Amino acid sequence: MEKHSVNILPNAPKFRALLGPSFILLGLGLGSGELILWPYLTSNWGMGIIWGAILGVTLQFFINMEIERYTLARGESVFVGFARRYKNLPYWFIISTFLAWIWPGIIATSARLFGEVLGITNINLFGIGLLILIGFILTLGPVLYKTVERFSFVLISIAVPAIFILALYLSSKADLVELFTGVARFGFIPEGLPLASFLAAFAFAGAGGNLNLAQSFYIKEKGYGMGKYGGKITSILTGKVEELKLTGSRFEITKENLEKFKSWWKVINAEHLLVFWFGGIISICLLALLAYSTVFGSAGLPTGVDFIIHESKIISMELGGLIGTTFLLIGGFMLFNTQLTVLDATSRIMAENYLLLKKNGNLPKIYYSFLWAQIAFGIIIFLFNFGQPLLLLTISAVLNAITMFVHIGLTLNLNIRELEKEIRPNLFRIVMVVFAFLFFGYFSIKTIAGIF
């Protein structure tokens, strides 16, 4: 592995110029736990558990910022840093990412919601069409990062205000009191709530699994700090070829550079705090409140996508069919965006780790090979109607819990051992990340114990 060259640390720009990477990570979370799991749990067991969602997003904020710290200081992804210390570690990231995220359950749910609106009954064929559409969107966008960022930004800008209006309109004062009471009831777990379900929702209040690590790519391509010198993945069909270097560069530890780094650290924390942390908490709370206000106390609530459809029917009865249909469309687009971002993030992770093993190759071509391989695998699953068997879902849940446990420990170790002491995490940040590390270790053990 090449040594870091020394380069100039750029000045931190204005806050507005930094907006973007956190929208992508927020979009990853919106289509999973935020849209289905937390609303389902609160509609069955009440708003008293919403504190768990807030704590989960908060822990992921600290995890993500340590990922950003390394790339800000070194201009390379954390995977390059990991491989510099453990040369065979890329095998783990390729295998664990592939097995955990290869199943097209997210886009299948999106197809079901769109199908409910459009009257499409062949969900498998429709899901294949949506997968291929995602492939074309990612392949034809000249600069990959800009394509994903713009898609996520537009969707979130529409979806979150719409959900905000719906939730407030359908909620009573008593519902709002329950929400704020639930925020304050730290540690409360109602009787009868399956602990595994609550821990799963807690763990995936945000991106989850190896997907958190993709933030390293996004801030590099946005040009944060030393990432300015790294280059961008461009379309192999429509993009202008850019020089891509896996190995980054460092800056000299001088008084001037430390002041620049502090400025960068301040603004990127503000960007992630506003978009990912605040946006994530608002989204989870509003979706949970909407579900609680409409269906709490109803007998025999369905699970998964059927829960969202049931919720839309209640909204239709309250506000009219057009509003209920709009809610389904918003959910469908949120899930579509999540699947798009998942395919982008997983393809990036596997492509870079493959290149770290092979030492040479064309990163864009490798990326698009992994992208279309995943799409082809999803098409096969749809064609043979494999669905999502419980065993596969269980394996996915276990792997995502374990991968978070692994990468949290690796990232903290990397920042403490590889970065200069002046830019390492402080004691408070270390304590928060260690707490998250221990929690996900506990969650991994509990999940595995539940299987065996």
Coordinates of C-alpha atoms in Angstrom, one line a residue:
M1 CA 0.0 0.0 0.0
E2 CA 1.3 3.4 -1.0
K3 CA 2.3 5.9 1.7
H4 CA 0.3 9.1 2.1
S5 CA 1.8 12.0 0.2
V6 CA 1.6 15.5 1.8
N7 CA -0.8 18.0 0.3
I8 CA -2.5 21.3 1.2
L9 CA -5.6 21.1 3.4
P10 CA -8.2 23.3 1.6
N11 CA -10.1 26.0 3.5
A12 CA -13.5 25.0 4.7
P13 CA -16.3 26.4 2.5
K14 CA -19.6 27.9 3.6
F15 CA -22.1 25.5 5.2
R16 CA -24.4 25.5 2.2
A17 CA -21.7 24.2 -0.1
L18 CA -21.3 21.1 2.1
L19 CA -25.0 20.0 2.0
G20 CA -25.4 16.7 0.3
P21 CA -23.8 13.5 1.7
S22 CA -26.1 13.3 4.7
F23 CA -29.1 13.4 2.5
I24 CA -27.9 10.2 0.9
L25 CA -27.5 8.5 4.2
L26 CA -30.8 9.8 5.4
G27 CA -32.4 8.3 2.3
L28 CA -30.9 5.0 3.1
G29 CA -32.7 4.9 6.4
L30 CA -36.1 6.3 5.3
G31 CA -37.1 3.3 3.4
S32 CA -36.5 0.7 6.0
G33 CA -37.0 1.1 9.8
E34 CA -38.4 4.6 9.5
L35 CA -41.2 3.7 7.0
I36 CA -42.2 0.3 8.3
L37 CA -40.6 -1.0 11.5
W38 CA -41.0 1.9 13.9
P39 CA -44.5 2.8 12.8
Y40 CA -45.5 -0.8 13.2
L41 CA -44.0 -1.0 16.7
T42 CA -45.6 2.2 17.9
S43 CA -49.0 1.4 16.5
N44 CA -48.9 -1.9 18.4
W45 CA -47.1 -0.9 21.7
G46 CA -47.6 2.9 21.8
M47 CA -45.3 5.9 21.6
G48 CA -43.5 5.1 24.8
I49 CA -40.7 3.3 22.9
I50 CA -39.9 6.2 20.5
W51 CA -36.9 7.1 22.7
G52 CA -35.2 4.1 21.2
A53 CA -35.3 5.5 17.7
I54 CA -33.8 8.8 18.9
L55 CA -31.0 7.0 20.8
G56 CA -30.4 4.8 17.7
V57 CA -30.1 7.8 15.3
T58 CA -27.9 9.6 17.9
L59 CA -25.4 6.7 18.1
Q60 CA -25.3 6.4 14.4
F61 CA -24.5 10.2 14.2
F62 CA -21.3 9.6 16.3
I63 CA -20.4 6.4 14.3
N64 CA -20.8 8.3 11.0
M65 CA -18.7 11.3 12.1
E66 CA -15.8 9.0 13.0
I67 CA -16.0 7.6 9.5
E68 CA -16.0 11.2 8.1
R69 CA -13.1 12.2 10.4
Y70 CA -10.8 9.7 8.7
T71 CA -11.7 10.6 5.2
L72 CA -11.6 14.3 6.0
A73 CA -8.0 13.9 7.3
R74 CA -6.6 11.4 4.8
G75 CA -8.6 11.9 1.6
E76 CA -9.3 8.2 1.2
S77 CA -12.1 5.8 2.2
V78 CA -11.9 4.0 5.5
F79 CA -11.6 0.8 3.5
V80 CA -8.2 1.8 2.3
G81 CA -7.2 2.6 5.9
F82 CA -8.5 -0.8 7.1
A83 CA -6.7 -2.7 4.3
R84 CA -3.4 -0.8 5.1
R85 CA -3.6 -2.5 8.6
Y86 CA -5.3 -5.8 7.7
K87 CA -4.6 -6.8 4.1
N88 CA -7.2 -9.6 3.9
L89 CA -10.0 -7.6 5.4
P90 CA -11.5 -6.6 2.0
Y91 CA -12.7 -10.2 1.7
W92 CA -14.9 -9.7 4.7
F93 CA -16.4 -6.5 3.4
I94 CA -17.2 -8.0 0.0
I95 CA -18.8 -11.2 1.3
S96 CA -20.7 -9.6 4.2
T97 CA -22.0 -6.8 2.0
F98 CA -23.1 -9.2 -0.7
L99 CA -24.9 -11.6 1.6
A100 CA -26.6 -9.0 3.7
W101 CA -28.0 -6.7 0.9
I102 CA -28.3 -8.9 -2.2
W103 CA -32.0 -9.7 -1.6
P104 CA -34.4 -7.3 -3.4
G105 CA -36.9 -7.0 -0.6
I106 CA -36.9 -3.2 -0.6
I107 CA -37.7 -2.8 -4.3
A108 CA -40.3 -5.6 -4.0
T109 CA -42.1 -3.6 -1.3
S110 CA -41.8 -0.4 -3.5
A111 CA -43.4 -2.4 -6.4
R112 CA -46.2 -3.6 -4.1
L113 CA -47.1 0.0 -3.1
F114 CA -47.0 1.3 -6.6
G115 CA -48.9 -1.7 -7.8
E116 CA -51.6 -1.0 -5.2
V117 CA -52.1 2.4 -6.7
L118 CA -51.7 1.5 -10.4
G119 CA -53.7 -1.8 -10.2
I120 CA -50.6 -3.9 -11.2
T121 CA -50.9 -7.5 -9.9
N122 CA -47.7 -9.0 -11.3
I123 CA -45.4 -7.5 -8.6
N124 CA -42.4 -9.7 -9.5
L125 CA -42.4 -8.4 -13.1
F126 CA -43.0 -4.9 -12.0
G127 CA -40.1 -5.2 -9.5
I128 CA -37.8 -6.4 -12.2
G129 CA -38.7 -3.3 -14.3
L130 CA -37.9 -1.0 -11.3
L131 CA -34.6 -2.7 -10.7
I132 CA -33.6 -2.2 -14.4
L133 CA -34.8 1.5 -14.1
I134 CA -32.4 2.0 -11.2
G135 CA -29.6 0.4 -13.1
F136 CA -30.1 2.9 -16.0
I137 CA -30.4 5.9 -13.6
L138 CA -27.0 5.0 -12.0
T139 CA -25.4 4.1 -15.3
L140 CA -26.4 7.1 -17.4
G141 CA -25.8 9.8 -14.8
P142 CA -22.5 11.5 -15.8
V143 CA -21.2 11.9 -12.3
L144 CA -22.4 9.1 -10.0
Y145 CA -22.3 11.0 -6.7
K146 CA -24.3 13.9 -8.1
T147 CA -27.0 11.5 -9.5
V148 CA -27.5 9.9 -6.1
E149 CA -27.3 13.2 -4.2
R150 CA -29.9 15.0 -6.4
F151 CA -32.3 12.0 -6.3
S152 CA -32.2 11.8 -2.6
F153 CA -32.4 15.5 -2.1
V154 CA -35.5 15.9 -4.3
L155 CA -37.3 13.0 -2.7
I156 CA -36.6 14.0 0.9
S157 CA -37.6 17.6 0.1
I158 CA -41.0 16.4 -1.0
A159 CA -41.6 13.4 1.3
V160 CA -40.7 14.9 4.7
P161 CA -42.9 18.0 4.4
A162 CA -45.8 15.9 3.1
I163 CA -45.5 13.5 6.0
F164 CA -45.2 16.4 8.4
I165 CA -48.5 17.9 7.2
L166 CA -50.3 14.5 7.3
A167 CA -49.1 13.7 10.8
L168 CA -50.0 17.0 12.3
Y169 CA -53.4 17.1 10.6
L170 CA -54.4 13.6 11.7
S171 CA -52.9 13.8 15.2
S172 CA -54.8 15.0 18.3
K173 CA -53.2 16.9 21.2
A174 CA -53.3 13.7 23.2
D175 CA -51.3 12.0 20.4
L176 CA -48.7 14.7 20.5
V177 CA -48.4 14.4 24.3
E178 CA -47.8 10.7 23.9
L179 CA -45.0 11.5 21.4
F180 CA -43.2 13.9 23.7
T181 CA -43.8 11.6 26.7
G182 CA -42.3 8.7 24.8
V183 CA -39.2 10.8 24.0
A184 CA -38.6 11.2 27.7
R185 CA -39.3 7.6 28.8
F186 CA -35.7 6.5 28.4
G187 CA -35.4 2.8 29.0
F188 CA -39.1 2.0 28.9
I189 CA -40.0 -1.3 27.1
P190 CA -43.7 -2.2 27.3
E191 CA -44.8 -5.7 28.3
G192 CA -45.2 -8.1 25.4
L193 CA -42.9 -6.2 23.0
P194 CA -40.5 -8.8 21.5
L195 CA -37.0 -7.7 22.6
A196 CA -35.5 -8.9 19.3
S197 CA -37.9 -6.7 17.3
F198 CA -37.1 -3.6 19.5
L199 CA -33.4 -4.2 19.3
A200 CA -33.6 -4.6 15.5
A201 CA -35.5 -1.3 15.2
F202 CA -33.0 0.3 17.4
A203 CA -30.0 -1.0 15.5
F204 CA -31.5 0.1 12.1
A205 CA -32.6 3.6 13.1
G206 CA -30.5 5.0 10.2
A207 CA -28.6 3.2 7.5
G208 CA -27.4 0.1 9.2
G209 CA -24.8 -2.6 8.4
N210 CA -21.9 -1.8 6.2
L211 CA -23.9 1.0 4.6
N212 CA -22.7 3.5 7.2
L213 CA -19.2 3.2 5.8
A214 CA -20.4 4.4 2.4
Q215 CA -20.5 7.9 3.9
S216 CA -16.7 7.8 3.5
F217 CA -17.2 7.6 -0.3
Y218 CA -19.8 10.4 -0.4
I219 CA -17.8 13.0 1.5
K220 CA -14.7 12.1 -0.5
E221 CA -16.5 12.8 -3.8
K222 CA -18.1 15.9 -2.3
G223 CA -14.6 17.1 -1.8
Y224 CA -14.5 17.4 2.0
G225 CA -11.1 18.2 3.3
M226 CA -8.3 16.1 1.8
G227 CA -11.0 14.3 -0.3
K228 CA -10.6 17.2 -2.7
Y229 CA -7.8 15.3 -4.4
G230 CA -9.5 11.9 -4.8
G231 CA -11.6 12.2 -8.0
K232 CA -15.1 10.9 -8.7
I233 CA -16.7 7.8 -10.2
T234 CA -18.2 8.8 -13.6
S235 CA -20.5 6.9 -15.9
I236 CA -18.6 4.6 -18.3
L237 CA -21.1 5.7 -21.0
T238 CA -21.8 9.4 -20.5
G239 CA -19.2 10.7 -18.0
K240 CA -15.9 12.5 -18.4
V241 CA -13.1 10.2 -17.2
E242 CA -11.5 11.4 -14.0
E243 CA -8.3 10.2 -12.4
L244 CA -9.2 8.1 -9.3
K245 CA -6.7 7.4 -6.6
L246 CA -7.5 5.0 -3.7
T247 CA -4.6 6.2 -1.6
G248 CA -5.2 9.6 -0.2
S249 CA -2.9 12.3 1.2
R250 CA -2.4 13.9 4.6
F251 CA -1.7 17.5 5.7
E252 CA 1.2 18.7 7.9
I253 CA 0.3 19.3 11.5
T254 CA 0.8 23.1 11.8
K255 CA -1.1 25.7 13.7
E256 CA -2.7 27.0 10.5
N257 CA -3.7 23.5 9.3
L258 CA -5.2 22.6 12.7
E259 CA -7.3 25.8 12.6
K260 CA -8.5 24.7 9.1
F261 CA -9.3 21.2 10.3
K262 CA -11.3 22.6 13.2
S263 CA -13.3 24.7 10.8
W264 CA -13.9 21.7 8.6
W265 CA -14.9 19.6 11.6
K266 CA -17.3 22.2 12.8
V267 CA -19.2 22.6 9.5
I268 CA -19.4 18.9 8.6
N269 CA -20.7 18.1 12.1
A270 CA -23.3 20.8 11.6
E271 CA -24.3 19.4 8.2
H272 CA -24.7 15.8 9.5
L273 CA -26.4 17.0 12.7
L274 CA -29.0 19.0 10.7
V275 CA -29.7 16.6 7.9
F276 CA -29.0 13.1 9.2
W277 CA -29.7 13.5 13.0
F278 CA -32.4 16.1 13.1
G279 CA -33.9 15.0 9.7
G280 CA -33.8 11.4 10.8
I281 CA -35.4 12.0 14.1
I282 CA -38.2 14.2 12.7
S283 CA -38.9 11.6 10.0
I284 CA -39.1 8.6 12.4
C285 CA -41.2 10.5 14.9
L286 CA -43.6 11.8 12.3
L287 CA -44.1 8.4 10.6
A288 CA -44.5 6.8 14.0
L289 CA -47.0 9.5 15.1
L290 CA -49.0 9.1 11.9
A291 CA -49.3 5.3 12.4
Y292 CA -50.1 5.8 16.1
S293 CA -52.8 8.4 15.3
T294 CA -54.5 6.3 12.7
V295 CA -54.3 2.7 13.6
F296 CA -53.2 2.4 17.3
G297 CA -55.5 0.0 19.1
S298 CA -56.8 -1.7 16.0
A299 CA -57.1 -5.5 16.3
G300 CA -55.1 -7.8 14.0
L301 CA -52.8 -5.2 12.4
P302 CA -50.9 -6.7 9.4
T303 CA -47.1 -6.6 9.2
G304 CA -44.7 -5.4 6.5
V305 CA -46.0 -3.8 3.4
D306 CA -49.6 -4.8 4.2
F307 CA -49.3 -2.5 7.3
I308 CA -48.5 0.5 5.1
I309 CA -51.5 -0.4 2.8
H310 CA -53.8 -0.7 5.8
E311 CA -52.5 2.7 7.1
S312 CA -53.3 4.3 3.7
K313 CA -56.8 2.9 3.8
I314 CA -57.4 4.6 7.2
I315 CA -56.0 7.8 5.9
S316 CA -58.3 7.6 2.8
M317 CA -61.3 7.2 5.1
E318 CA -60.3 10.2 7.2
L319 CA -59.2 12.6 4.4
G320 CA -60.3 11.0 1.1
G321 CA -58.9 8.6 -1.4
L322 CA -56.6 11.0 -3.1
I323 CA -54.6 11.6 0.2
G324 CA -54.4 7.9 0.9
T325 CA -53.1 7.3 -2.6
T326 CA -50.6 10.0 -2.2
F327 CA -49.3 8.4 1.0
L328 CA -48.8 5.1 -0.9
L329 CA -47.0 6.9 -3.7
I330 CA -44.7 8.7 -1.2
G331 CA -43.9 5.4 0.4
G332 CA -43.2 3.8 -2.9
F333 CA -40.8 6.5 -4.0
M334 CA -39.1 6.4 -0.6
L335 CA -38.4 2.7 -1.0
F336 CA -37.4 3.2 -4.6
N337 CA -34.8 5.8 -3.5
T338 CA -33.6 3.5 -0.7
Q339 CA -33.1 0.6 -3.1
L340 CA -31.2 2.9 -5.5
T341 CA -29.0 4.2 -2.8
V342 CA -28.4 0.7 -1.4
L343 CA -27.3 -0.6 -4.8
D344 CA -25.0 2.4 -5.2
A345 CA -23.5 2.0 -1.7
T346 CA -23.0 -1.7 -1.9
S347 CA -21.5 -1.6 -5.4
R348 CA -19.1 1.1 -4.2
I349 CA -18.1 -1.0 -1.1
M350 CA -17.5 -4.2 -3.1
A351 CA -15.8 -2.5 -6.0
E352 CA -13.2 -0.7 -3.9
N353 CA -12.5 -3.7 -1.7
Y354 CA -12.1 -5.8 -4.8
L355 CA -9.6 -3.3 -6.2
L356 CA -7.7 -3.3 -2.9
L357 CA -7.2 -7.0 -3.3
K358 CA -6.3 -7.0 -7.0
K359 CA -4.1 -3.8 -6.6
N360 CA -5.0 -2.6 -10.1
G361 CA -8.1 -2.1 -12.4
N362 CA -10.7 0.4 -13.5
L363 CA -12.8 1.3 -10.5
P364 CA -15.8 2.6 -12.6
K365 CA -15.9 -0.6 -14.6
I366 CA -15.7 -2.7 -11.5
Y367 CA -18.4 -0.7 -9.8
Y368 CA -20.8 -1.1 -12.7
S369 CA -20.0 -4.8 -12.9
F370 CA -21.0 -5.2 -9.3
L371 CA -24.1 -3.0 -9.8
W372 CA -25.5 -5.0 -12.7
A373 CA -24.5 -8.3 -11.1
Q374 CA -26.7 -7.4 -8.1
I375 CA -29.5 -6.4 -10.4
A376 CA -29.2 -9.7 -12.3
F377 CA -29.3 -11.6 -9.1
G378 CA -32.4 -9.7 -8.0
I379 CA -34.1 -10.5 -11.4
I380 CA -33.3 -14.2 -10.9
I381 CA -34.9 -14.1 -7.4
F382 CA -38.0 -12.4 -8.9
L383 CA -38.3 -14.8 -11.8
F384 CA -38.0 -17.9 -9.7
N385 CA -40.3 -16.4 -7.0
F386 CA -37.8 -17.1 -4.2
G387 CA -39.3 -14.3 -2.2
Q388 CA -37.7 -13.5 1.1
P389 CA -37.7 -16.7 3.2
L390 CA -37.4 -16.2 7.0
L391 CA -34.1 -17.9 7.0
L392 CA -32.6 -15.5 4.5
L393 CA -34.0 -12.5 6.4
T394 CA -32.6 -13.9 9.6
I395 CA -29.2 -14.3 8.0
S396 CA -29.3 -10.8 6.7
A397 CA -30.3 -9.4 10.2
V398 CA -27.4 -11.3 11.8
L399 CA -24.9 -10.2 9.3
N400 CA -25.9 -6.5 9.5
A401 CA -25.7 -6.6 13.3
I402 CA -22.3 -8.2 13.2
T403 CA -20.9 -6.0 10.4
M404 CA -21.9 -2.9 12.4
F405 CA -20.1 -4.3 15.5
V406 CA -17.0 -5.0 13.4
H407 CA -16.8 -1.7 11.5
I408 CA -17.5 0.4 14.6
G409 CA -14.5 -1.2 16.4
L410 CA -12.3 -1.0 13.3
T411 CA -13.1 2.7 12.6
L412 CA -12.4 3.8 16.2
N413 CA -9.2 1.8 16.2
L414 CA -8.2 3.3 12.9
N415 CA -8.7 6.9 14.1
I416 CA -6.9 6.4 17.4
R417 CA -3.9 4.6 15.9
E418 CA -3.5 6.2 12.5
L419 CA -4.4 9.8 12.9
E420 CA -2.2 12.4 14.6
K421 CA -3.1 13.0 18.2
E422 CA -4.2 16.6 17.5
I423 CA -7.0 15.4 15.2
R424 CA -8.0 12.1 17.0
P425 CA -11.5 11.8 18.6
N426 CA -11.8 13.3 22.1
L427 CA -12.8 11.3 25.2
F428 CA -16.6 12.1 24.8
R429 CA -16.6 10.9 21.2
I430 CA -14.7 7.7 22.2
V431 CA -17.1 6.9 25.0
M432 CA -20.1 7.3 22.6
V433 CA -18.6 5.1 20.0
V434 CA -17.5 2.5 22.5
F435 CA -21.1 2.4 23.9
A436 CA -22.3 1.8 20.3
F437 CA -19.7 -0.9 19.8
L438 CA -20.8 -2.7 23.0
F439 CA -24.4 -2.4 22.1
F440 CA -24.0 -3.9 18.7
G441 CA -21.9 -6.6 20.1
Y442 CA -24.7 -7.4 22.5
F443 CA -27.2 -7.2 19.7
S444 CA -25.2 -9.6 17.6
I445 CA -24.9 -12.2 20.4
K446 CA -28.6 -11.9 21.2
T447 CA -29.5 -12.4 17.6
I448 CA -27.3 -15.4 17.1
A449 CA -28.5 -16.9 20.4
G450 CA -32.1 -16.5 19.2
I451 CA -31.3 -18.6 16.2
F452 CA -29.5 -21.4 17.9

